[in-house]
mmCIF file of N, CA, C and O in Angstrom:
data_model
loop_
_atom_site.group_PDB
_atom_site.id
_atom_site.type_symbol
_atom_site.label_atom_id
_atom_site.label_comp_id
_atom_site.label_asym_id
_atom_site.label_seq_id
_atom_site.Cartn_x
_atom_site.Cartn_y
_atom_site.Cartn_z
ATOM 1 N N UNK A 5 0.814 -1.200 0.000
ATOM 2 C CA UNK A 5 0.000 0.000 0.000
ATOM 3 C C UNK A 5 0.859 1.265 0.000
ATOM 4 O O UNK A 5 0.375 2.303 -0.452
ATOM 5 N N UNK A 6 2.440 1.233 0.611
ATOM 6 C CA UNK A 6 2.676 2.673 0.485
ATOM 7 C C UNK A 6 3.402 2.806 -0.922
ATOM 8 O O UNK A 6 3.851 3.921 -1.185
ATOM 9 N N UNK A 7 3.540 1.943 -1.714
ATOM 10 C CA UNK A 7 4.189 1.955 -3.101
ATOM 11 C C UNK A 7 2.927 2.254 -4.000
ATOM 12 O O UNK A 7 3.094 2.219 -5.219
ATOM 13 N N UNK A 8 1.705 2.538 -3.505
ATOM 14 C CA UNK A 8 0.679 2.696 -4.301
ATOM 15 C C UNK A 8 0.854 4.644 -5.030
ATOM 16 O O UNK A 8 1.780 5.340 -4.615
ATOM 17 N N UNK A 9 0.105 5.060 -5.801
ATOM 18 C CA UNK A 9 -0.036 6.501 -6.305
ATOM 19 C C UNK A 9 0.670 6.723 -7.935
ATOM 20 O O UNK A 9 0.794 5.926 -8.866
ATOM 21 N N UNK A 10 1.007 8.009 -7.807
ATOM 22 C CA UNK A 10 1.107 8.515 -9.527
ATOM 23 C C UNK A 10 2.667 8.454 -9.085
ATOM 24 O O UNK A 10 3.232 8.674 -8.014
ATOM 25 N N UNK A 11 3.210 7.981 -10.632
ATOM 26 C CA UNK A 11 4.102 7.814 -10.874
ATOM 27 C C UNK A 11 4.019 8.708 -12.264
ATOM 28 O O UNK A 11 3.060 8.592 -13.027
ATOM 29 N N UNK A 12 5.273 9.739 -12.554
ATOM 30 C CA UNK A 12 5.726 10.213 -13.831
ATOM 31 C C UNK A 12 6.338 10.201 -13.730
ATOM 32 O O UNK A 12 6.864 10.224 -12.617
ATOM 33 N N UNK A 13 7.153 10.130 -15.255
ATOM 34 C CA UNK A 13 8.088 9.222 -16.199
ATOM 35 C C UNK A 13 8.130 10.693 -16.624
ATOM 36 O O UNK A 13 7.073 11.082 -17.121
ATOM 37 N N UNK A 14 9.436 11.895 -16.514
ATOM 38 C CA UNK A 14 9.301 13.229 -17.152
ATOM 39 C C UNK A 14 10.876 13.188 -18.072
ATOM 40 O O UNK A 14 11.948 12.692 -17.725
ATOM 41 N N UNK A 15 10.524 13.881 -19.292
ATOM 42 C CA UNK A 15 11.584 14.195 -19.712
ATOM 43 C C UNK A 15 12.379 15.533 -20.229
ATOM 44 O O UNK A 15 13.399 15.500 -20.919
ATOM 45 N N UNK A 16 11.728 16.701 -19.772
ATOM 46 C CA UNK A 16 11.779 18.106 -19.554
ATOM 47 C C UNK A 16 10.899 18.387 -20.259
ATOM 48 O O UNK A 16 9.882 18.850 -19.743
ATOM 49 N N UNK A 17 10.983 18.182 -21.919
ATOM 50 C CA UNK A 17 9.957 18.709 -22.527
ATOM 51 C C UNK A 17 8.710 18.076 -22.328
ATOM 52 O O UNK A 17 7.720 18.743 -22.630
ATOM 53 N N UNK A 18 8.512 16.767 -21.821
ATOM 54 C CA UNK A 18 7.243 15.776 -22.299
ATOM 55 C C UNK A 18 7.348 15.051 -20.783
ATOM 56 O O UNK A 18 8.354 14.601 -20.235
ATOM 57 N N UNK A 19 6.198 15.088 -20.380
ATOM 58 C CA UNK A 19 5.744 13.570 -19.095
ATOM 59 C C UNK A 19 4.651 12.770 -19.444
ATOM 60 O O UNK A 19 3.735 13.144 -20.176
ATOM 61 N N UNK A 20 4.769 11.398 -18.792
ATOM 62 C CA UNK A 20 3.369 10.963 -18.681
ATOM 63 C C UNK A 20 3.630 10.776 -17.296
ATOM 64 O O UNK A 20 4.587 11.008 -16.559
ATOM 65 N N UNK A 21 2.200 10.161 -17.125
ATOM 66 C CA UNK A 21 1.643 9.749 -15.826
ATOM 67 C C UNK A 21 1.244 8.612 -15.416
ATOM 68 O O UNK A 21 0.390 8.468 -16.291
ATOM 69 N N UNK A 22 1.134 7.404 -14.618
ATOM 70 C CA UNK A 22 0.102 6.600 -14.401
ATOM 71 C C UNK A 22 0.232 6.229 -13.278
ATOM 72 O O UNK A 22 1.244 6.325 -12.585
ATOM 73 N N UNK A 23 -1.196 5.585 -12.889
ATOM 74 C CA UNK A 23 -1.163 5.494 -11.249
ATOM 75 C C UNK A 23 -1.044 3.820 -10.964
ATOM 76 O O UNK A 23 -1.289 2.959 -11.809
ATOM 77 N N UNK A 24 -0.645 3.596 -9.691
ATOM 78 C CA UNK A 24 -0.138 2.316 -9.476
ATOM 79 C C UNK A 24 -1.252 1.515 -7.875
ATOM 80 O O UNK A 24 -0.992 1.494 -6.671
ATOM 81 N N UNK A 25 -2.072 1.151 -8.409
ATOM 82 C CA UNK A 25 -2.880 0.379 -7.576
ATOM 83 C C UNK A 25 -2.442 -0.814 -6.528
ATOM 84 O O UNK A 25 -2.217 -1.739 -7.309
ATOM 85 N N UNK A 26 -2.259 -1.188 -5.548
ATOM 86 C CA UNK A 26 -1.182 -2.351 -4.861
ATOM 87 C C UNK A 26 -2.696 -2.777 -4.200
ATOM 88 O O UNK A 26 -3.360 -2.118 -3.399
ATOM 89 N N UNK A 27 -3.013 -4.086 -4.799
ATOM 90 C CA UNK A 27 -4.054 -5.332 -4.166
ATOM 91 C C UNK A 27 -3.322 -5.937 -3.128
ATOM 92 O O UNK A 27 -2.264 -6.539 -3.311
ATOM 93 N N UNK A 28 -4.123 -5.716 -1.550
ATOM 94 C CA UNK A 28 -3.507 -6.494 -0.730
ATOM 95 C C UNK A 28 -4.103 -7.886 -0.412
ATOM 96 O O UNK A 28 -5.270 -8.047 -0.055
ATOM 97 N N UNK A 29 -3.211 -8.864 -0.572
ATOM 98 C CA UNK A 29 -3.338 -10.128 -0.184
ATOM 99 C C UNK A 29 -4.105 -10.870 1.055
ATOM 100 O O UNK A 29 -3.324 -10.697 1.991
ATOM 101 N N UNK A 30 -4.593 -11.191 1.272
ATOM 102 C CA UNK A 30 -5.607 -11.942 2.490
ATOM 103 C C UNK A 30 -4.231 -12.458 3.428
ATOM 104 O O UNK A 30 -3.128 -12.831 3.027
ATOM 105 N N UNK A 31 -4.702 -12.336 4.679
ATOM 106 C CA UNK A 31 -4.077 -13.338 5.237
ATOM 107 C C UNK A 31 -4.477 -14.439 5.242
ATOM 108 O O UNK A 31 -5.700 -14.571 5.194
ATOM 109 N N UNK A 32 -3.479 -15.860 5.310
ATOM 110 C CA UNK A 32 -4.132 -16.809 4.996
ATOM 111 C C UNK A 32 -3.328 -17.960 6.245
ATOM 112 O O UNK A 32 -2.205 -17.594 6.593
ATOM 113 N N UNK A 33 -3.777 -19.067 6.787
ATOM 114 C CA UNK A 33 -2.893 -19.574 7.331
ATOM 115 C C UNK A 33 -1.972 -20.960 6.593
ATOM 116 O O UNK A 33 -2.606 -21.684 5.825
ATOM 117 N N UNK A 34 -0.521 -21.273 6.856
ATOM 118 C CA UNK A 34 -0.032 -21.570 5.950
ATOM 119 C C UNK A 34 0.137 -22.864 6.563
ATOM 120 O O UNK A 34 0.311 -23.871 5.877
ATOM 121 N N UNK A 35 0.073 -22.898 8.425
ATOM 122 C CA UNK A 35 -0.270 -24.287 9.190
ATOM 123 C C UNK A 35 -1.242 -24.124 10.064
ATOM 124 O O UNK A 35 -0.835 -23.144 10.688
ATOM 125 N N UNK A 36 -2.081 -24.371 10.452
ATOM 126 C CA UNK A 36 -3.125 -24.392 10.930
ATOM 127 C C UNK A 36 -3.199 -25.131 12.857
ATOM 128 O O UNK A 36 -2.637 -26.221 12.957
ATOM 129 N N UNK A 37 -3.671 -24.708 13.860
ATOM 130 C CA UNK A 37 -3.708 -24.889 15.135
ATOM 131 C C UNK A 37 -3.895 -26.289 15.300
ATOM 132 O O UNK A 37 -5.017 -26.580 14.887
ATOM 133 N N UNK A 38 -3.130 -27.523 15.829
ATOM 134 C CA UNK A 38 -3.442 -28.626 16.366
ATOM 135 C C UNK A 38 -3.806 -28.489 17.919
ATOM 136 O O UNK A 38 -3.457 -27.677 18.776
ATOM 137 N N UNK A 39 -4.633 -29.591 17.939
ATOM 138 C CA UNK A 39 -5.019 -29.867 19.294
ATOM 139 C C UNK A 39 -3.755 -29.962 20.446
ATOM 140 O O UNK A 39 -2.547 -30.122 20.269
ATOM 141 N N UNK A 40 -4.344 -29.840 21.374
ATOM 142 C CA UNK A 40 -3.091 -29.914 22.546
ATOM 143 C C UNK A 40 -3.680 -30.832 23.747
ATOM 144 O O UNK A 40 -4.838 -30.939 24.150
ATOM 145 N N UNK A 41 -2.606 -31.394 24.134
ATOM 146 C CA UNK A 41 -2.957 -32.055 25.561
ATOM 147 C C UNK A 41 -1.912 -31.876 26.403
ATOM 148 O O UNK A 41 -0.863 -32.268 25.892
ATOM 149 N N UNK A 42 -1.762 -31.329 27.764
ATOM 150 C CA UNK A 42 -1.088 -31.229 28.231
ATOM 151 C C UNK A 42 -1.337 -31.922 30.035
ATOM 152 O O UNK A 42 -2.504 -32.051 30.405
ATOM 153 N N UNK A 43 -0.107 -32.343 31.090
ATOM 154 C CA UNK A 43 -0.856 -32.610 31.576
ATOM 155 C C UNK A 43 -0.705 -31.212 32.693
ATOM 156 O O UNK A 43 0.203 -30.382 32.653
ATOM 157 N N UNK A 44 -1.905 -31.237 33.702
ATOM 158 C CA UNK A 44 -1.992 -30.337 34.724
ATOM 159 C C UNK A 44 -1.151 -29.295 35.332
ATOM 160 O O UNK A 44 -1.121 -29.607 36.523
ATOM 161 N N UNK A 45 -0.474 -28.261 35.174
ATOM 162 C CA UNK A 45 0.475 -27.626 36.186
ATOM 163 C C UNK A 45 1.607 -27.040 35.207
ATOM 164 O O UNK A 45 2.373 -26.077 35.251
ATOM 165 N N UNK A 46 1.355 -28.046 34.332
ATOM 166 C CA UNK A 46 2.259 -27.488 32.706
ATOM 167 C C UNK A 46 1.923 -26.410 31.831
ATOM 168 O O UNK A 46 1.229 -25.478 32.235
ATOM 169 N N UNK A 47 2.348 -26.464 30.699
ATOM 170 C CA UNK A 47 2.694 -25.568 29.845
ATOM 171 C C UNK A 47 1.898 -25.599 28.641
ATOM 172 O O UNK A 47 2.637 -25.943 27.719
ATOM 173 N N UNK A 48 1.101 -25.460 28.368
ATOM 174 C CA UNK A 48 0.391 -25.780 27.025
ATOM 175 C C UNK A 48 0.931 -24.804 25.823
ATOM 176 O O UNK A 48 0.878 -23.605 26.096
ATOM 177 N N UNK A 49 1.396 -25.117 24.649
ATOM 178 C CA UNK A 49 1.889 -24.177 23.870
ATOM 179 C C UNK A 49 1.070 -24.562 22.532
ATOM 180 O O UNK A 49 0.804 -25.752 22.366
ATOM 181 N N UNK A 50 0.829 -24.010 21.970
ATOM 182 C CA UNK A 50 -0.002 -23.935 20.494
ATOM 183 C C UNK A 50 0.519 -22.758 19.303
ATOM 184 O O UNK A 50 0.783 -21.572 19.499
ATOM 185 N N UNK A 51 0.553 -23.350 18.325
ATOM 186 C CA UNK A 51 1.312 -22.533 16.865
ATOM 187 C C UNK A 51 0.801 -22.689 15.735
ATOM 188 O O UNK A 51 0.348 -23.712 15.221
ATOM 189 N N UNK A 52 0.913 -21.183 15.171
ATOM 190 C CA UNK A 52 0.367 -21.256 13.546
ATOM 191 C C UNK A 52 1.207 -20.734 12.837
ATOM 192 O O UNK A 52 2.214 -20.172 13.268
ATOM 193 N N UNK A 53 0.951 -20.833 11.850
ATOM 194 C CA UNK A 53 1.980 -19.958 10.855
ATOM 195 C C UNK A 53 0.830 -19.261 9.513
ATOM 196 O O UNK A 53 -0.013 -19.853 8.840
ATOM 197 N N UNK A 54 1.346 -17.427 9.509
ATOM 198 C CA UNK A 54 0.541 -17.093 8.862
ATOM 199 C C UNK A 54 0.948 -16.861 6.859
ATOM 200 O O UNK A 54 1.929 -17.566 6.627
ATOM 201 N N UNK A 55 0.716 -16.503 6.219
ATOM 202 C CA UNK A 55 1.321 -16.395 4.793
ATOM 203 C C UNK A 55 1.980 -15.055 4.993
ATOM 204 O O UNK A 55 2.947 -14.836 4.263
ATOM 205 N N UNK A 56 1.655 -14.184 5.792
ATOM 206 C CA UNK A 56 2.364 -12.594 6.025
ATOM 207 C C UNK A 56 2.500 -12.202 6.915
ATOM 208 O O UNK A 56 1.559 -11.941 7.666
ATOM 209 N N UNK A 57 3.736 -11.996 7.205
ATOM 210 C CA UNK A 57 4.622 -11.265 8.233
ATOM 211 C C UNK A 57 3.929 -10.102 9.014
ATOM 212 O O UNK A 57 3.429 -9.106 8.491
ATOM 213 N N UNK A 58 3.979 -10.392 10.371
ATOM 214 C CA UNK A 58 3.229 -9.379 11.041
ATOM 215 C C UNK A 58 1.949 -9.273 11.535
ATOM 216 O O UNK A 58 1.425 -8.639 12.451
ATOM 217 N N UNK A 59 1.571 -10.073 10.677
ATOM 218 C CA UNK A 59 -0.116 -9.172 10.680
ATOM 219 C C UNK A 59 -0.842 -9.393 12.048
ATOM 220 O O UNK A 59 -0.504 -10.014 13.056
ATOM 221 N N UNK A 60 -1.641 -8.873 11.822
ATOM 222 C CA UNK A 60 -2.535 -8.422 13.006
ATOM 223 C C UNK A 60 -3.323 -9.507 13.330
ATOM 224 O O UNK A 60 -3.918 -10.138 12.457
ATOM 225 N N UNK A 61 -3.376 -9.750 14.352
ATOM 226 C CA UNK A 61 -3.441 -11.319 15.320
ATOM 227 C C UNK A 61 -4.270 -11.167 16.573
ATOM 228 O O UNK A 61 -4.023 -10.373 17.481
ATOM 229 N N UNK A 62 -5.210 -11.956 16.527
ATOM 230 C CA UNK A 62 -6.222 -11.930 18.575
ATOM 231 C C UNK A 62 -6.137 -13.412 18.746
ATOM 232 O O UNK A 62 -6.347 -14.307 17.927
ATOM 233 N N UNK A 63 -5.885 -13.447 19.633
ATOM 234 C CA UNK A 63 -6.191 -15.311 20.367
ATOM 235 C C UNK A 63 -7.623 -15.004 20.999
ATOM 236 O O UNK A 63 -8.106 -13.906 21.276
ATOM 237 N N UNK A 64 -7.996 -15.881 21.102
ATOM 238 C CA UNK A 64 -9.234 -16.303 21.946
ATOM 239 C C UNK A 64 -9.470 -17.292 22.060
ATOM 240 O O UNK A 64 -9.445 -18.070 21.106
ATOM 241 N N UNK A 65 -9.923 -17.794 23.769
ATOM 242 C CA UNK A 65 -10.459 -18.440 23.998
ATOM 243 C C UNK A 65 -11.859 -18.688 24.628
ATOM 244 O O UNK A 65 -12.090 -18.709 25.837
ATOM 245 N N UNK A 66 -12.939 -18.909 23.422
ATOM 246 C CA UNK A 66 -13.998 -19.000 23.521
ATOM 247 C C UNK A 66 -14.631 -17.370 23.197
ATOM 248 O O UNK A 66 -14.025 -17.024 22.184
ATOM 249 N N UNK A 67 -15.086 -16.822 23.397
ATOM 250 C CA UNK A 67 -15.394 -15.283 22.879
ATOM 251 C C UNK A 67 -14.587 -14.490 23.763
ATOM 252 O O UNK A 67 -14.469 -13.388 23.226
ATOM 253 N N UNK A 68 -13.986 -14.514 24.838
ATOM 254 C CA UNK A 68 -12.907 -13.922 25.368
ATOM 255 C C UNK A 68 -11.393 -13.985 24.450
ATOM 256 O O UNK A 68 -10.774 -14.929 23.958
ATOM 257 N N UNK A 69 -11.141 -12.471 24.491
ATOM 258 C CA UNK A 69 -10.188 -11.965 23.471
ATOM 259 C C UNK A 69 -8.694 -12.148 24.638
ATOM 260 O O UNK A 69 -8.800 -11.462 25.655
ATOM 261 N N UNK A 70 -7.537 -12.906 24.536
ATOM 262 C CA UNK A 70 -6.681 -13.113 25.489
ATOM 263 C C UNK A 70 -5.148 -11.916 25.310
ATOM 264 O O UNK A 70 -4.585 -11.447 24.321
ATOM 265 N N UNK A 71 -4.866 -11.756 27.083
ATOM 266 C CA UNK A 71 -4.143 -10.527 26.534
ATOM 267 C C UNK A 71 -2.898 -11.289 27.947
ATOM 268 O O UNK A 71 -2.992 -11.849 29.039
ATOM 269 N N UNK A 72 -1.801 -10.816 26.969
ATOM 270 C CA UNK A 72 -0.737 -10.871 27.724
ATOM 271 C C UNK A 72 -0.714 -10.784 29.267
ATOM 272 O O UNK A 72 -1.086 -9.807 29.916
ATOM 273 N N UNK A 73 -0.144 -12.134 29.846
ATOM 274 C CA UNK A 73 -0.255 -11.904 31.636
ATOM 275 C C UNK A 73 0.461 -12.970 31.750
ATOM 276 O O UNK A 73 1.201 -13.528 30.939
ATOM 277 N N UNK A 74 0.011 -13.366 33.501
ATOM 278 C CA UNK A 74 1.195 -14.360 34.243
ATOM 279 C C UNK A 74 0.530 -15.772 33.168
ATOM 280 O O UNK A 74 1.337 -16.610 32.766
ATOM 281 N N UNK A 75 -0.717 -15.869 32.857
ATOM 282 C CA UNK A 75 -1.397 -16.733 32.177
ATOM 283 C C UNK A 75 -0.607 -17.141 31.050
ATOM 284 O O UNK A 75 0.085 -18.143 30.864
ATOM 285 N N UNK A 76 -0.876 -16.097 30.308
ATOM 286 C CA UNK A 76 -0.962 -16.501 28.526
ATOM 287 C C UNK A 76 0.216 -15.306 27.994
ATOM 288 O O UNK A 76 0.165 -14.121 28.323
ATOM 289 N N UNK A 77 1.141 -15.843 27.213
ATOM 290 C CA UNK A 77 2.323 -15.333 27.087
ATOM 291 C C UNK A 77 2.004 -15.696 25.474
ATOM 292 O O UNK A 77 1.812 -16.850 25.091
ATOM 293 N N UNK A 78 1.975 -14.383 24.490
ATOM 294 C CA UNK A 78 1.845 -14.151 23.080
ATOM 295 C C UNK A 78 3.046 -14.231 22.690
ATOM 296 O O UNK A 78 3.966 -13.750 23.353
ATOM 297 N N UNK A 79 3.257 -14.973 21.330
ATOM 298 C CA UNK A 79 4.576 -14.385 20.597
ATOM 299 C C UNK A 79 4.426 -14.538 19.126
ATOM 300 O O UNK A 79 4.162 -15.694 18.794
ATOM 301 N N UNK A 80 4.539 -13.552 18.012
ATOM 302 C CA UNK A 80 4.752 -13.567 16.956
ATOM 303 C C UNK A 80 6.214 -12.864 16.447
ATOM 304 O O UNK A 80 6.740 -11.762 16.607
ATOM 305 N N UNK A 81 6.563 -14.091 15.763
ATOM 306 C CA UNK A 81 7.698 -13.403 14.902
ATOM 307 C C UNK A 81 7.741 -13.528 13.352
ATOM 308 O O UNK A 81 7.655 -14.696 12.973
ATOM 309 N N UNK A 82 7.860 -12.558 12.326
ATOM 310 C CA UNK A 82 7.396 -12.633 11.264
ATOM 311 C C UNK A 82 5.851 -13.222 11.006
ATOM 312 O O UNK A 82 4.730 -12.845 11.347
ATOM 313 N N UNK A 83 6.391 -14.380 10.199
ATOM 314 C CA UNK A 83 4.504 -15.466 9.587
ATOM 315 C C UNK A 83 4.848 -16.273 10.940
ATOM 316 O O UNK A 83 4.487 -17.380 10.539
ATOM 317 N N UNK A 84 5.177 -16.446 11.921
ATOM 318 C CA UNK A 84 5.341 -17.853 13.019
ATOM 319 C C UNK A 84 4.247 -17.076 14.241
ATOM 320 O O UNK A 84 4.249 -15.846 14.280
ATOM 321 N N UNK A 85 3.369 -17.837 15.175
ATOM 322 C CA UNK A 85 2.608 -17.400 16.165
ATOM 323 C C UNK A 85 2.706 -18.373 17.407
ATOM 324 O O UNK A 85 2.606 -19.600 17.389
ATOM 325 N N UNK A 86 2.873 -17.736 18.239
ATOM 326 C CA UNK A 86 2.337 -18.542 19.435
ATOM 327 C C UNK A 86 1.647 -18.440 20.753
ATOM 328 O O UNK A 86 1.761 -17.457 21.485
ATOM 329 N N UNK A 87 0.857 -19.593 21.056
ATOM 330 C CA UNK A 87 0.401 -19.090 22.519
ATOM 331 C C UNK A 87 0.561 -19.966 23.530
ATOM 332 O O UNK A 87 0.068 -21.083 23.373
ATOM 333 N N UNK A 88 1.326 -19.645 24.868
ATOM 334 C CA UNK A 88 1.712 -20.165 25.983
ATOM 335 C C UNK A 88 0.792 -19.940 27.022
ATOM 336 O O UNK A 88 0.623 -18.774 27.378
ATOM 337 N N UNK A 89 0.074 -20.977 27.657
ATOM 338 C CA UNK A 89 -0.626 -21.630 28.751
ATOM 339 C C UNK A 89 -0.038 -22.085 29.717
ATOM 340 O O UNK A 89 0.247 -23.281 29.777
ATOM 341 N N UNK A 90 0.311 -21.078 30.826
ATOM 342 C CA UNK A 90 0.853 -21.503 31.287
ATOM 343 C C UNK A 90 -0.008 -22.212 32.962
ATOM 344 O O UNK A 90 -1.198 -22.030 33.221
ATOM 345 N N UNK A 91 1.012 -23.022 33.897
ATOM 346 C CA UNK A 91 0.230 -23.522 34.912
ATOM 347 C C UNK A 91 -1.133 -24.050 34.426
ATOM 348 O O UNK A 91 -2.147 -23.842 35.093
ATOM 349 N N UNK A 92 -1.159 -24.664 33.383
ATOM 350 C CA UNK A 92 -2.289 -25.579 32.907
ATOM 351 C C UNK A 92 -3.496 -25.818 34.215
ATOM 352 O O UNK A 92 -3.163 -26.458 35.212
ATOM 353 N N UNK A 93 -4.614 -25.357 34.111
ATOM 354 C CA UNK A 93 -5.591 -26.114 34.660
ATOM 355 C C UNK A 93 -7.242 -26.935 34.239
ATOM 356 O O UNK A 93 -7.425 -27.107 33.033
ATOM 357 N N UNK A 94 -7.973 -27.240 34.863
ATOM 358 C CA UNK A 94 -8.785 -27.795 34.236
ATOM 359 C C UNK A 94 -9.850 -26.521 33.560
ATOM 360 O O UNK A 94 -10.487 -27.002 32.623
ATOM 361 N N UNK A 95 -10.100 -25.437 33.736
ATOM 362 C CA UNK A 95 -11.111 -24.418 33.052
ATOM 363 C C UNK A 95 -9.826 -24.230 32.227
ATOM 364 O O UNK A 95 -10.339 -24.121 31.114
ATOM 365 N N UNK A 96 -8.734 -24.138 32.058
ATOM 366 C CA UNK A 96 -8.095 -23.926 31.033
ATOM 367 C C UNK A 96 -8.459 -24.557 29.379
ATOM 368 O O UNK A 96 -8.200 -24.192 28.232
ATOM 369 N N UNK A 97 -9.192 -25.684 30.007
ATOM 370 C CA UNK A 97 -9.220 -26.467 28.484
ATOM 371 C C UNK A 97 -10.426 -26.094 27.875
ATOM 372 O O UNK A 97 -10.709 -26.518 26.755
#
């Protein structure tokens, strides 16, 4: 998107013009969330991988949107995601 706009091509006496449209791509996932079992008191960790770097990411569990704490420890780097469960318990699952 910021490579998008008018571009001219000038040559003192003569320019043209044309404008440059940039279609952005969907995010898409490129591995998808497996199930987890962990046992009690542990660590539950879960990973995806997205097709584009960065992008904008919510975990949830169940309609609750999850936010960084002693709990649940986020990490994305580039397309790689993860989420850490930690002290596993039984409402955890």
């Amino acid at each position: 998107e910021a490579d998008a706009g008018e571009y001219t091509c000038d040559t003192g006496d003569q320019q043209t013009t044309a404008a440059v449209l940039v279609k952005a791509l969907p995010v898409l996932f490129k591995q998808w969330l497996k199930n987890e079992e962990v046992e009690e008191g542990r660590t539950a960790m879960l990973h995806c991988e997205l097709t584009k770097p960065n992008a904008p990411v919510e975990w949830r569990k169940g309609d609750m949107v999850l936010q960084p704490s002693d709990k649940y420890e986020i990490r994305q780097e580039g397309t790689h995601l993860e989420l850490f469960i930690y002290d596993a318990e039984a409402q955890d699952a």
